[in-house]
Amino acid sequence: MTKRNIAVVSLGDCRKPFYNTRKHIAEEETRKLVDALRVYYDVYEPQAVFDIQEALEAADEIRRRLITQVVIHIPIWVTPNLALRVAAATPYPVVLFGNTRKDSSSTVALLATAGLLSQCGKAHRRVIGDIGQPEVMDKVCQVLGAVGVTEELKRSSFGMIGGRSIGIGTTVADPSQWQRLFGVEFDHCDQYEIVYRARELAPQRVKEHLDWVKEHFTIQYGGLFTEEKLELQVRSYLALKDIAAERHYDFMGVKCQPDMSDHFVLQCLGVALLNNHADAEGEKPPVPTSCECDCDGALTMRLLSLCAGGKPSCLVDIRSFDSRDKQFILANCGSMAPYFADPGNTENAFRETYLLEHVFGLAGGGAVQMVAGAGAITCARFIRENGRYILTCFEGEIFRMPREELKKTSYCYPTQFIRADIDYDRFFETMNSNHLHTVYGSYKEVLRTFCQITGIEFICYND
């Protein structure tokens, strides 16, 4: 995983002789901070700045390097107004970091600096403590993570393959609103692109991928799911993969129903593999892709994947939830990445992913079935209320259940069983979607800060 670039700028004191009496504290705290952050980030660390000109030069270099995540370090007493020039290097909130050493005067300097930034309206987050403590590092990473995903989302392009599916009105979006709020490019591509590309693929390429699918997945043919239909699903995947590469789509939505599902082939396998981190050609970055061309769903998936450093995310239906047992059953017709079957073991994840007869689709093809592996999970969904965007979120835990349990819902659907301590009444009254989206890991605080940056409402059902 590529580390994000950040800048750590330590401030100095315009009274250099006085600064030098405690220079050893500043250097010790700076090394501690930078070394800790280098575990997670590629850190640009200029020399400590002591005057306005040096602060401007540091800010200019940060801009030249296209760094948007900035930590302003306050190791001892510093000259507060230097922070304003450094903070101007990024349009996003900066982290003001200090320590609680009694011999440093860091606390008093941090408050003076934070007060100045607040007066000027520059967004920032105050963090103080020992960077070696996990809870302190988490606070820093939450802000840097939110800035990083906001910028990466802004540079993203979405491909809408098809359009609204089977009348689900919550799946559509306004491209201009996306561009205004999130900076995302929004493009449209007809589903016929899949059809004609699928027929023109090189036979050897198709054979290699088809053989790989047969070798890695557990396949159970039956009904309208035949080997011929599986080949057409593989061809559809390669067509979608090529469309994404050629048009530079970072995330997509595929309509599928009823056009493709009734008249060409079900698109479940293609969408699942786009969402996955590996295919016949080896490791690859996931392309978050929603079925039923759910635009806000795909946007949520892209955001979650960015939060998780590029891990697969998914779309699921809210099949049922129980406020007494505090549990969810989340399952969708077939777009979940095989990764979810065992996030810690790629080969086993494929073995635990089943291709079998679907419950719908007159054109035929297989469903992608699995039970998601155990682990901490973040669930989220962009919703709209009277045209206004809200990001909903909660954290929980996936627990494993036997495949036989799926017969109580839809046996051929990929499914997640989740325990979550949330306000279920509020969830039911405010969740304006039948779709929810998940990623392994705990990211609700990153999402909270993301919403503060973008100026949209945040609902956390854990609160």
Coordinates of N, CA and C in Angstrom, one line a residue, residues 198-327:
A198 N -17.6 -7.5 -25.0 CA -17.6 -8.9 -24.6 C -17.4 -9.8 -25.7
R199 N -18.0 -9.5 -26.9 CA -18.0 -10.4 -28.0 C -16.7 -10.2 -28.8
E200 N -15.9 -9.1 -28.6 CA -14.8 -8.9 -29.4 C -13.5 -9.2 -28.7
L201 N -13.5 -9.8 -27.5 CA -12.3 -10.0 -26.7 C -11.5 -11.1 -27.3
A202 N -10.2 -11.1 -27.1 CA -9.3 -12.1 -27.6 C -9.6 -13.4 -27.0
P203 N -9.7 -14.5 -27.7 CA -10.1 -15.8 -27.1 C -9.1 -16.3 -26.1
Q204 N -7.8 -16.0 -26.3 CA -6.8 -16.5 -25.3 C -7.0 -15.8 -23.9
R205 N -7.2 -14.5 -24.0 CA -7.4 -13.7 -22.8 C -8.7 -14.3 -22.0
V206 N -9.7 -14.5 -22.7 CA -10.9 -15.1 -22.1 C -10.7 -16.4 -21.5
K207 N -10.0 -17.3 -22.2 CA -9.6 -18.6 -21.7 C -8.8 -18.5 -20.4
E208 N -7.8 -17.7 -20.4 CA -7.0 -17.5 -19.2 C -7.8 -17.2 -18.0
H209 N -8.7 -16.2 -18.1 CA -9.6 -15.8 -17.0 C -10.6 -16.8 -16.6
L210 N -11.2 -17.4 -17.7 CA -12.2 -18.5 -17.4 C -11.6 -19.6 -16.6
D211 N -10.4 -20.1 -17.1 CA -9.7 -21.2 -16.4 C -9.4 -20.8 -14.9
W212 N -9.0 -19.5 -14.8 CA -8.6 -19.1 -13.4 C -9.9 -19.1 -12.5
V213 N -11.0 -18.6 -13.0 CA -12.3 -18.7 -12.2 C -12.6 -20.1 -11.9
K214 N -12.5 -21.0 -12.8 CA -12.8 -22.4 -12.5 C -11.9 -23.0 -11.5
E215 N -10.6 -22.6 -11.5 CA -9.7 -23.1 -10.6 C -9.9 -22.6 -9.2
H216 N -10.3 -21.3 -9.1 CA -10.3 -20.6 -7.8 C -11.6 -20.6 -7.0
F217 N -12.7 -20.6 -7.8 CA -14.0 -20.5 -7.2 C -14.6 -21.9 -7.0
T218 N -15.5 -22.0 -6.1 CA -16.3 -23.3 -5.9 C -17.6 -23.1 -6.8
I219 N -17.7 -23.9 -7.9 CA -18.7 -23.7 -8.9 C -19.7 -24.8 -8.8
Q220 N -21.0 -24.4 -8.8 CA -22.1 -25.4 -8.8 C -23.1 -25.0 -9.8
Y221 N -23.0 -25.6 -11.0 CA -23.9 -25.3 -12.1 C -25.3 -25.8 -11.9
G222 N -26.2 -25.1 -12.5 CA -27.6 -25.6 -12.4 C -28.6 -24.6 -13.0
G223 N -29.7 -25.1 -13.5 CA -30.7 -24.2 -14.1 C -30.1 -23.4 -15.2
L224 N -30.3 -22.0 -15.1 CA -29.8 -21.1 -16.2 C -28.3 -20.8 -16.0
F225 N -27.7 -21.4 -15.0 CA -26.3 -21.1 -14.8 C -25.5 -22.3 -15.4
T226 N -24.9 -22.1 -16.6 CA -24.2 -23.1 -17.3 C -22.8 -22.6 -17.5
E227 N -21.9 -23.5 -18.0 CA -20.5 -23.1 -18.3 C -20.5 -22.0 -19.4
E228 N -21.4 -22.1 -20.4 CA -21.5 -21.0 -21.4 C -21.8 -19.7 -20.8
K229 N -22.8 -19.7 -19.8 CA -23.1 -18.4 -19.2 C -22.0 -17.9 -18.3
L230 N -21.3 -18.8 -17.7 CA -20.1 -18.4 -16.9 C -19.1 -17.7 -17.8
E231 N -18.8 -18.3 -19.0 CA -17.9 -17.6 -19.9 C -18.4 -16.2 -20.3
L232 N -19.7 -16.0 -20.5 CA -20.2 -14.7 -20.8 C -20.1 -13.8 -19.6
Q233 N -20.2 -14.3 -18.4 CA -19.9 -13.4 -17.3 C -18.5 -13.0 -17.2
V234 N -17.6 -13.9 -17.5 CA -16.2 -13.6 -17.5 C -15.9 -12.5 -18.6
R235 N -16.5 -12.7 -19.7 CA -16.3 -11.7 -20.8 C -16.9 -10.3 -20.4
S236 N -18.0 -10.3 -19.6 CA -18.6 -9.1 -19.2 C -17.6 -8.4 -18.2
Y237 N -17.0 -9.2 -17.3 CA -16.0 -8.6 -16.4 C -14.8 -8.0 -17.1
L238 N -14.3 -8.7 -18.1 CA -13.2 -8.1 -18.9 C -13.6 -6.8 -19.6
A239 N -14.8 -6.8 -20.1 CA -15.3 -5.6 -20.8 C -15.4 -4.4 -19.8
L240 N -15.9 -4.7 -18.6 CA -16.0 -3.6 -17.6 C -14.7 -3.2 -17.2
K241 N -13.7 -4.1 -17.0 CA -12.4 -3.8 -16.6 C -11.7 -2.9 -17.6
D242 N -11.9 -3.2 -18.9 CA -11.3 -2.4 -20.0 C -12.0 -1.0 -20.0
I243 N -13.3 -0.9 -19.8 CA -14.0 0.4 -19.8 C -13.4 1.2 -18.7
A244 N -13.3 0.7 -17.5 CA -12.7 1.5 -16.4 C -11.3 2.0 -16.7
A245 N -10.5 1.1 -17.3 CA -9.1 1.5 -17.6 C -9.1 2.6 -18.6
E246 N -9.8 2.4 -19.7 CA -9.7 3.3 -20.8 C -10.3 4.7 -20.5
R247 N -11.4 4.7 -19.7 CA -12.1 6.0 -19.4 C -11.6 6.5 -18.1
H248 N -10.6 5.9 -17.4 CA -10.1 6.4 -16.2 C -11.1 6.5 -15.1
Y249 N -12.0 5.5 -15.0 CA -13.0 5.5 -13.9 C -12.4 4.9 -12.7
D250 N -12.5 5.7 -11.6 CA -12.0 5.2 -10.3 C -13.1 4.4 -9.6
F251 N -14.3 4.6 -9.9 CA -15.4 3.8 -9.3 C -16.6 3.9 -10.3
M252 N -17.5 2.9 -10.2 CA -18.5 2.8 -11.2 C -19.9 2.3 -10.6
G253 N -20.9 2.4 -11.4 CA -22.2 1.7 -11.1 C -22.6 1.0 -12.4
V254 N -23.2 -0.2 -12.2 CA -23.6 -1.0 -13.3 C -25.1 -1.3 -13.1
K255 N -25.9 -0.9 -14.1 CA -27.4 -1.1 -14.0 C -27.8 -2.6 -13.9
C256 N -27.4 -3.4 -14.8 CA -27.7 -4.8 -14.9 C -29.2 -5.1 -15.1
Q257 N -30.0 -4.9 -14.0 CA -31.4 -5.3 -14.1 C -32.3 -4.2 -14.7
P258 N -33.3 -4.6 -15.6 CA -33.5 -6.0 -16.1 C -32.8 -6.2 -17.4
D259 N -32.2 -5.1 -18.0 CA -31.7 -5.2 -19.4 C -30.7 -6.4 -19.6
M260 N -29.6 -6.3 -18.8 CA -28.5 -7.3 -18.9 C -29.0 -8.6 -18.3
S261 N -29.6 -8.6 -17.2 CA -30.0 -9.8 -16.5 C -31.0 -10.7 -17.2
D262 N -31.8 -10.0 -18.0 CA -32.9 -10.7 -18.8 C -32.5 -11.0 -20.2
H263 N -31.5 -10.2 -20.8 CA -31.3 -10.3 -22.2 C -29.9 -10.5 -22.7
F264 N -28.9 -10.5 -21.7 CA -27.5 -10.8 -22.0 C -26.9 -11.8 -21.0
V265 N -26.6 -11.4 -19.8 CA -26.2 -12.3 -18.8 C -26.1 -11.5 -17.5
L266 N -26.3 -12.1 -16.3 CA -26.2 -11.4 -15.1 C -24.8 -10.9 -14.9
Q267 N -24.7 -9.7 -14.3 CA -23.4 -9.0 -14.2 C -22.7 -9.2 -12.8
C268 N -23.3 -10.1 -12.0 CA -22.8 -10.3 -10.6 C -21.3 -10.6 -10.5
L269 N -20.8 -11.5 -11.3 CA -19.4 -11.9 -11.2 C -18.5 -10.7 -11.6
G270 N -18.9 -10.0 -12.7 CA -18.0 -8.9 -13.1 C -17.9 -7.8 -12.0
V271 N -19.1 -7.5 -11.4 CA -19.1 -6.4 -10.4 C -18.3 -6.9 -9.2
A272 N -18.4 -8.2 -8.8 CA -17.7 -8.7 -7.7 C -16.2 -8.7 -7.9
L273 N -15.8 -9.0 -9.1 CA -14.3 -9.0 -9.4 C -13.8 -7.6 -9.5
L274 N -14.6 -6.6 -10.0 CA -14.1 -5.2 -10.0 C -13.9 -4.8 -8.6
N275 N -14.8 -5.2 -7.7 CA -14.6 -4.8 -6.3 C -13.5 -5.5 -5.6
N276 N -13.0 -6.5 -6.1 CA -12.0 -7.4 -5.5 C -10.6 -6.8 -5.6
H277 N -9.7 -7.3 -4.9 CA -8.3 -6.9 -4.9 C -7.4 -7.8 -5.7
A278 N -7.9 -8.8 -6.4 CA -7.1 -9.7 -7.2 C -8.0 -10.4 -8.2
D279 N -7.4 -10.7 -9.4 CA -8.1 -11.5 -10.4 C -7.1 -12.4 -11.1
A280 N -7.3 -12.8 -12.3 CA -6.4 -13.8 -12.9 C -5.1 -13.2 -13.2
E281 N -5.0 -11.9 -13.3 CA -3.7 -11.2 -13.5 C -3.0 -10.8 -12.3
G282 N -3.5 -11.3 -11.1 CA -2.8 -11.0 -9.8 C -3.4 -9.9 -9.0
E283 N -2.6 -9.3 -8.1 CA -3.1 -8.2 -7.3 C -3.4 -7.0 -8.1
K284 N -4.5 -6.3 -7.7 CA -4.9 -5.1 -8.5 C -5.7 -4.2 -7.5
P285 N -5.7 -2.9 -7.8 CA -6.6 -2.0 -7.0 C -8.0 -2.3 -7.2
P286 N -8.8 -2.4 -6.2 CA -10.3 -2.5 -6.4 C -10.8 -1.3 -7.2
V287 N -11.9 -1.5 -8.0 CA -12.6 -0.4 -8.6 C -14.0 -0.5 -7.9
P288 N -14.3 0.3 -6.9 CA -15.6 0.2 -6.2 C -16.7 0.3 -7.2
T289 N -17.5 -0.7 -7.2 CA -18.6 -0.7 -8.3 C -19.9 -1.2 -7.6
S290 N -20.9 -0.4 -7.8 CA -22.2 -0.7 -7.2 C -23.1 -1.4 -8.3
C291 N -23.9 -2.4 -7.8 CA -24.9 -2.9 -8.8 C -26.2 -2.0 -8.7
E292 N -27.1 -2.3 -9.7 CA -28.3 -1.4 -9.8 C -27.9 0.0 -10.0
C293 N -26.7 0.3 -10.5 CA -26.2 1.6 -10.8 C -26.5 2.6 -9.7
D294 N -26.2 2.2 -8.5 CA -26.5 3.0 -7.3 C -25.3 4.1 -7.2
C295 N -25.6 5.3 -7.7 CA -24.6 6.3 -7.7 C -24.1 6.7 -6.4
D296 N -25.0 7.1 -5.5 CA -24.6 7.4 -4.1 C -24.0 6.2 -3.4
G297 N -24.4 5.0 -3.8 CA -23.8 3.8 -3.2 C -22.4 3.7 -3.6
A298 N -22.1 3.9 -4.9 CA -20.8 3.8 -5.4 C -19.9 4.9 -4.8
L299 N -20.5 6.1 -4.6 CA -19.7 7.2 -4.0 C -19.3 6.8 -2.5
T300 N -20.3 6.2 -1.8 CA -20.0 5.7 -0.5 C -18.9 4.7 -0.5
M301 N -19.0 3.7 -1.4 CA -18.0 2.7 -1.5 C -16.6 3.2 -1.8
R302 N -16.5 4.2 -2.7 CA -15.2 4.8 -3.0 C -14.7 5.5 -1.7
L303 N -15.5 6.2 -1.0 CA -15.1 6.9 0.2 C -14.6 5.9 1.2
L304 N -15.3 4.8 1.4 CA -14.9 3.8 2.4 C -13.6 3.2 2.0
S305 N -13.4 2.8 0.7 CA -12.2 2.2 0.2 C -11.0 3.2 0.4
L306 N -11.2 4.4 0.2 CA -10.1 5.4 0.4 C -9.8 5.5 1.9
C307 N -10.8 5.5 2.8 CA -10.5 5.5 4.2 C -9.7 4.3 4.6
A308 N -9.9 3.1 4.0 CA -9.2 1.9 4.4 C -7.9 1.7 3.6
G309 N -7.5 2.7 2.9 CA -6.2 2.6 2.2 C -6.3 1.7 0.9
G310 N -7.5 1.7 0.3 CA -7.7 0.9 -0.9 C -8.2 -0.5 -0.7
K311 N -8.6 -0.9 0.5 CA -9.2 -2.2 0.7 C -10.6 -2.2 -0.1
P312 N -11.1 -3.4 -0.4 CA -12.4 -3.6 -1.0 C -13.5 -3.1 -0.1
S313 N -14.5 -2.5 -0.7 CA -15.8 -2.1 0.0 C -16.9 -2.8 -0.7
C314 N -18.1 -2.7 -0.2 CA -19.2 -3.4 -0.9 C -20.5 -2.7 -0.7
L315 N -21.5 -3.2 -1.5 CA -22.9 -2.8 -1.5 C -23.7 -4.0 -1.0
V316 N -24.6 -3.8 0.0 CA -25.4 -4.8 0.5 C -26.8 -4.2 0.8
D317 N -27.8 -5.1 0.7 CA -29.2 -4.7 1.1 C -29.4 -4.9 2.6
I318 N -30.2 -4.0 3.2 CA -30.5 -4.1 4.6 C -31.7 -5.1 4.7
R319 N -31.3 -6.4 4.8 CA -32.4 -7.4 4.7 C -33.2 -7.5 6.0
S320 N -32.5 -7.3 7.1 CA -33.3 -7.3 8.4 C -32.4 -6.8 9.5
F321 N -33.0 -6.3 10.6 CA -32.2 -5.9 11.8 C -33.1 -6.1 13.0
D322 N -32.4 -6.4 14.1 CA -33.1 -6.7 15.3 C -32.6 -5.8 16.5
S323 N -33.4 -4.9 17.0 CA -32.9 -4.0 18.0 C -32.7 -4.7 19.3
R324 N -33.4 -5.8 19.6 CA -33.2 -6.6 20.8 C -31.8 -7.3 20.8
D325 N -31.6 -8.0 19.8 CA -30.3 -8.8 19.7 C -29.2 -7.9 19.2
K326 N -29.5 -6.6 18.7 CA -28.5 -5.7 18.1 C -27.7 -6.3 17.0
Q327 N -28.5 -6.8 16.0 CA -27.9 -7.5 14.9 C -28.5 -7.1 13.6

